[in-house]
Amino acid sequence: MLTTLDSAGVASETTWTTGNVAEAFPGVFTAFGISFVFEPMEMAFRRMFYDLGAFSTADLVIPDSVDDCFWSLFAGRGAGNIDKFRQVADVLPGTSATAIEAQLFGYVRPETVDANTIRRYPMILAKAPRWVASTPKRHDSMFAGLRRWRLDQLPGIGIADKSTCLAVLADARRRFEDIMTIHMGVAFVSSALADKVAEFASAAGVPGLEQHLLSGVGSDENEVAHDLWALAHDEITEQDFVDRHGYHGPGEGQLSGRTWREDLGPVRQRLDDYRSIPAGSPKAPRSRSSAQVALRDSALRQLLDATPAVKRRPTALLVRWAARFLALREQGKAGYLMTYDVARAAARRLGDHMVGHGVITDREHIFHLRYDALVAGVSGDQRALVNDRIAEYTQRTELRLPQAWQGTPEIVKVGEGSGELLGPNQTLSGVAASGGVVEGRARVVHDPSEVELDDGDVLVCETTDPSWVSLFLVAGAVVTDYGGLLSHGPIVARELGLPCVCGTETGSNRIPDGAHIRVDGDKGEVTILA
């Protein structure tokens, strides 16, 4: 088990990235958070590759060395081991280490060289096709089961005793590993499918068409957006909304965060924006979704028209499966957030018991005790330990990691090392993630619950998670520091028809808040106009 929030002894040649890990688990881990999630997350990666045939049973163990793990922590923040993912990609047919690096992390090193091998092909060909064919139905079933489980568990946690809280936590942890195992497989397969869609588009003479071919797929965030609109128009109640989407909220990717179930204030702040959108308006969520489906259908017709007749059927099948797996990708993220929501509720109730036993003085301090220590039995006054960990946690919130590095990262304070603010006519480049060109006022956002966006403002941020969807409906475009074509922000932007440039690395620090900017989602460029 990872025992520290600061990985030590990392080999100088091992390459790490904040990439998608920072998107899944944004912010700083607490002692409870990392001790609860590290082992099941690492095992989820390994079980997934075993299910696909890329790993053997000997790989289903937690490595002793951090360099052999798929992820770790630096200054309390999550980072993925690029070399481990590349190692696996090299044995998978239909993809490459370069493609996986670009799709999952939005970053490819200039010195990258693929080293594909066929040694695992027999096992992969025996297991992977069956896994891919059966996954959509299994995923839907697991997701529906998690919805029922969450709603069944939450009402009783408020009166649960200590042993019941620990049992609920153990159950949530097991379910987290199960959903993450299939979710990671979906992420890998969707990346490979998206890469093939891009190849087919380029071969047909329409490079870049994959942006539209991968839009209109439907996702959990589509339902969040629609229900936000429905809540604003009194079509559903607040309790309906919380039951359906209460596991989202600021800081939802950390167990210590507070979800909409606990505080609906951030949602209520946005309702006036949605009340101003009438039914049938092009800006209404259902209208946006329908428009993106039509755009995808049009793009598919364009692709098929440019494709030789003999290849049209497999091309259409590929696009359909890519769309299906992209939708599952967002569904899986919602699934693990449900396990998180139950776990945080049980943790806070356990915190009440620890306060009652004189172990801590505030229920929130439970997140600064290790999960394994709580399972073993914590007794005695832990205030000094908790105070030290709170101080370390606070200090780490002011630190940032680079997007990618080898060995030990150069850790900087917020805003340092990102360059000067951009001036008029200067351009910042990133990944062209969702097409379209929009001009508007830049709003640099660090906390989605503490900002007012006017209609058409450009949302500029480090990264997004599902709780940001309430801002997407108001925004005219999206710019992010992290991510690639299949990151959360770009997927949601495509679903809502918003231009998006991701992977700018320093956009949230270099784009002046309030500046008039142009976002070109086709070229992947952000230009300061005034």
PDB file of N, CA and C in Angstrom, residues 225-226 228-230 232-233 235 270-288 455 470-475:
ATOM      1  N   ALA A 225     -27.367  17.857 -17.302  1.00  0.00           N
ATOM      2  CA  ALA A 225     -27.717  19.139 -17.918  1.00  0.00           C
ATOM      3  C   ALA A 225     -29.221  19.264 -18.103  1.00  0.00           C
ATOM      4  N   HIS A 226     -29.852  18.205 -18.608  1.00  0.00           N
ATOM      5  CA  HIS A 226     -31.293  18.279 -18.815  1.00  0.00           C
ATOM      6  C   HIS A 226     -32.040  18.431 -17.487  1.00  0.00           C
ATOM      7  N   LEU A 228     -30.936  19.737 -14.713  1.00  0.00           N
ATOM      8  CA  LEU A 228     -30.744  21.094 -14.206  1.00  0.00           C
ATOM      9  C   LEU A 228     -31.786  22.028 -14.823  1.00  0.00           C
ATOM     10  N   TRP A 229     -31.967  21.884 -16.129  1.00  0.00           N
ATOM     11  CA  TRP A 229     -32.979  22.694 -16.820  1.00  0.00           C
ATOM     12  C   TRP A 229     -34.377  22.341 -16.302  1.00  0.00           C
ATOM     13  N   ALA A 230     -34.642  21.046 -16.125  1.00  0.00           N
ATOM     14  CA  ALA A 230     -35.960  20.616 -15.653  1.00  0.00           C
ATOM     15  C   ALA A 230     -36.234  21.110 -14.238  1.00  0.00           C
ATOM     16  N   ALA A 232     -34.990  23.858 -12.908  1.00  0.00           N
ATOM     17  CA  ALA A 232     -35.236  25.294 -13.009  1.00  0.00           C
ATOM     18  C   ALA A 232     -36.649  25.592 -13.487  1.00  0.00           C
ATOM     19  N   HIS A 233     -37.215  24.678 -14.273  1.00  0.00           N
ATOM     20  CA  HIS A 233     -38.557  24.884 -14.822  1.00  0.00           C
ATOM     21  C   HIS A 233     -39.618  24.106 -14.043  1.00  0.00           C
ATOM     22  N   GLU A 235     -40.051  21.068 -13.359  1.00  0.00           N
ATOM     23  CA  GLU A 235     -40.523  19.793 -13.894  1.00  0.00           C
ATOM     24  C   GLU A 235     -40.136  18.629 -12.989  1.00  0.00           C
ATOM     25  N   ARG A 270     -27.306  28.564 -10.027  1.00  0.00           N
ATOM     26  CA  ARG A 270     -27.319  28.547 -11.485  1.00  0.00           C
ATOM     27  C   ARG A 270     -28.727  28.505 -12.075  1.00  0.00           C
ATOM     28  N   LEU A 271     -29.735  28.278 -11.246  1.00  0.00           N
ATOM     29  CA  LEU A 271     -31.070  28.018 -11.787  1.00  0.00           C
ATOM     30  C   LEU A 271     -31.640  29.178 -12.580  1.00  0.00           C
ATOM     31  N   ASP A 272     -31.343  30.426 -12.173  1.00  0.00           N
ATOM     32  CA  ASP A 272     -31.854  31.569 -12.941  1.00  0.00           C
ATOM     33  C   ASP A 272     -31.341  31.544 -14.379  1.00  0.00           C
ATOM     34  N   ASP A 273     -30.105  31.073 -14.571  1.00  0.00           N
ATOM     35  CA  ASP A 273     -29.566  30.981 -15.929  1.00  0.00           C
ATOM     36  C   ASP A 273     -30.407  30.042 -16.782  1.00  0.00           C
ATOM     37  N   TYR A 274     -30.847  28.934 -16.190  1.00  0.00           N
ATOM     38  CA  TYR A 274     -31.602  27.937 -16.947  1.00  0.00           C
ATOM     39  C   TYR A 274     -33.067  28.336 -17.117  1.00  0.00           C
ATOM     40  N   ARG A 275     -33.575  29.112 -16.173  1.00  0.00           N
ATOM     41  CA  ARG A 275     -34.962  29.586 -16.308  1.00  0.00           C
ATOM     42  C   ARG A 275     -35.111  30.501 -17.526  1.00  0.00           C
ATOM     43  N   SER A 276     -34.016  31.142 -17.894  1.00  0.00           N
ATOM     44  CA  SER A 276     -34.069  32.058 -19.040  1.00  0.00           C
ATOM     45  C   SER A 276     -34.027  31.318 -20.370  1.00  0.00           C
ATOM     46  N   ILE A 277     -33.863  29.978 -20.335  1.00  0.00           N
ATOM     47  CA  ILE A 277     -33.817  29.180 -21.561  1.00  0.00           C
ATOM     48  C   ILE A 277     -35.163  28.497 -21.745  1.00  0.00           C
ATOM     49  N   PRO A 278     -35.974  28.930 -22.690  1.00  0.00           N
ATOM     50  CA  PRO A 278     -37.303  28.323 -22.865  1.00  0.00           C
ATOM     51  C   PRO A 278     -37.218  26.939 -23.499  1.00  0.00           C
ATOM     52  N   ALA A 279     -38.265  26.170 -23.309  1.00  0.00           N
ATOM     53  CA  ALA A 279     -38.342  24.865 -23.958  1.00  0.00           C
ATOM     54  C   ALA A 279     -38.284  25.043 -25.472  1.00  0.00           C
ATOM     55  N   GLY A 280     -37.560  24.198 -26.135  1.00  0.00           N
ATOM     56  CA  GLY A 280     -37.439  24.294 -27.591  1.00  0.00           C
ATOM     57  C   GLY A 280     -36.347  25.220 -28.057  1.00  0.00           C
ATOM     58  N   SER A 281     -35.743  25.985 -27.129  1.00  0.00           N
ATOM     59  CA  SER A 281     -34.641  26.865 -27.512  1.00  0.00           C
ATOM     60  C   SER A 281     -33.435  26.034 -27.954  1.00  0.00           C
ATOM     61  N   PRO A 282     -32.673  26.521 -28.933  1.00  0.00           N
ATOM     62  CA  PRO A 282     -31.462  25.794 -29.332  1.00  0.00           C
ATOM     63  C   PRO A 282     -30.476  25.611 -28.177  1.00  0.00           C
ATOM     64  N   LYS A 283     -30.602  26.452 -27.140  1.00  0.00           N
ATOM     65  CA  LYS A 283     -29.694  26.346 -26.002  1.00  0.00           C
ATOM     66  C   LYS A 283     -30.176  25.339 -24.955  1.00  0.00           C
ATOM     67  N   ALA A 284     -31.406  24.880 -25.053  1.00  0.00           N
ATOM     68  CA  ALA A 284     -31.915  23.890 -24.106  1.00  0.00           C
ATOM     69  C   ALA A 284     -31.113  22.600 -24.254  1.00  0.00           C
ATOM     70  N   PRO A 285     -30.820  21.913 -23.146  1.00  0.00           N
ATOM     71  CA  PRO A 285     -29.974  20.713 -23.208  1.00  0.00           C
ATOM     72  C   PRO A 285     -30.449  19.662 -24.205  1.00  0.00           C
ATOM     73  N   ARG A 286     -31.759  19.382 -24.220  1.00  0.00           N
ATOM     74  CA  ARG A 286     -32.247  18.376 -25.163  1.00  0.00           C
ATOM     75  C   ARG A 286     -32.031  18.821 -26.607  1.00  0.00           C
ATOM     76  N   SER A 287     -32.217  20.117 -26.866  1.00  0.00           N
ATOM     77  CA  SER A 287     -31.997  20.635 -28.219  1.00  0.00           C
ATOM     78  C   SER A 287     -30.529  20.525 -28.596  1.00  0.00           C
ATOM     79  N   ARG A 288     -29.655  20.843 -27.656  1.00  0.00           N
ATOM     80  CA  ARG A 288     -28.223  20.742 -27.927  1.00  0.00           C
ATOM     81  C   ARG A 288     -27.837  19.299 -28.238  1.00  0.00           C
ATOM     82  N   ASP A 455     -23.866  34.623 -20.026  1.00  0.00           N
ATOM     83  CA  ASP A 455     -24.106  33.829 -21.225  1.00  0.00           C
ATOM     84  C   ASP A 455     -23.048  34.144 -22.280  1.00  0.00           C
ATOM     85  N   SER A 470     -22.818  22.398 -14.832  1.00  0.00           N
ATOM     86  CA  SER A 470     -23.727  23.529 -14.626  1.00  0.00           C
ATOM     87  C   SER A 470     -23.196  24.807 -15.261  1.00  0.00           C
ATOM     88  N   LEU A 471     -21.877  24.903 -15.429  1.00  0.00           N
ATOM     89  CA  LEU A 471     -21.289  26.067 -16.090  1.00  0.00           C
ATOM     90  C   LEU A 471     -21.270  25.904 -17.609  1.00  0.00           C
ATOM     91  N   PHE A 472     -21.215  24.660 -18.069  1.00  0.00           N
ATOM     92  CA  PHE A 472     -21.129  24.415 -19.510  1.00  0.00           C
ATOM     93  C   PHE A 472     -22.353  24.950 -20.241  1.00  0.00           C
ATOM     94  N   LEU A 473     -23.504  24.883 -19.599  1.00  0.00           N
ATOM     95  CA  LEU A 473     -24.727  25.333 -20.266  1.00  0.00           C
ATOM     96  C   LEU A 473     -24.735  26.844 -20.508  1.00  0.00           C
ATOM     97  N   VAL A 474     -23.949  27.569 -19.728  1.00  0.00           N
ATOM     98  CA  VAL A 474     -23.882  29.023 -19.868  1.00  0.00           C
ATOM     99  C   VAL A 474     -22.715  29.435 -20.759  1.00  0.00           C
ATOM    100  N   ALA A 475     -21.639  28.671 -20.709  1.00  0.00           N
ATOM    101  CA  ALA A 475     -20.406  29.033 -21.413  1.00  0.00           C
ATOM    102  C   ALA A 475     -20.591  29.021 -22.927  1.00  0.00           C
TER     103      ALA A 475
END
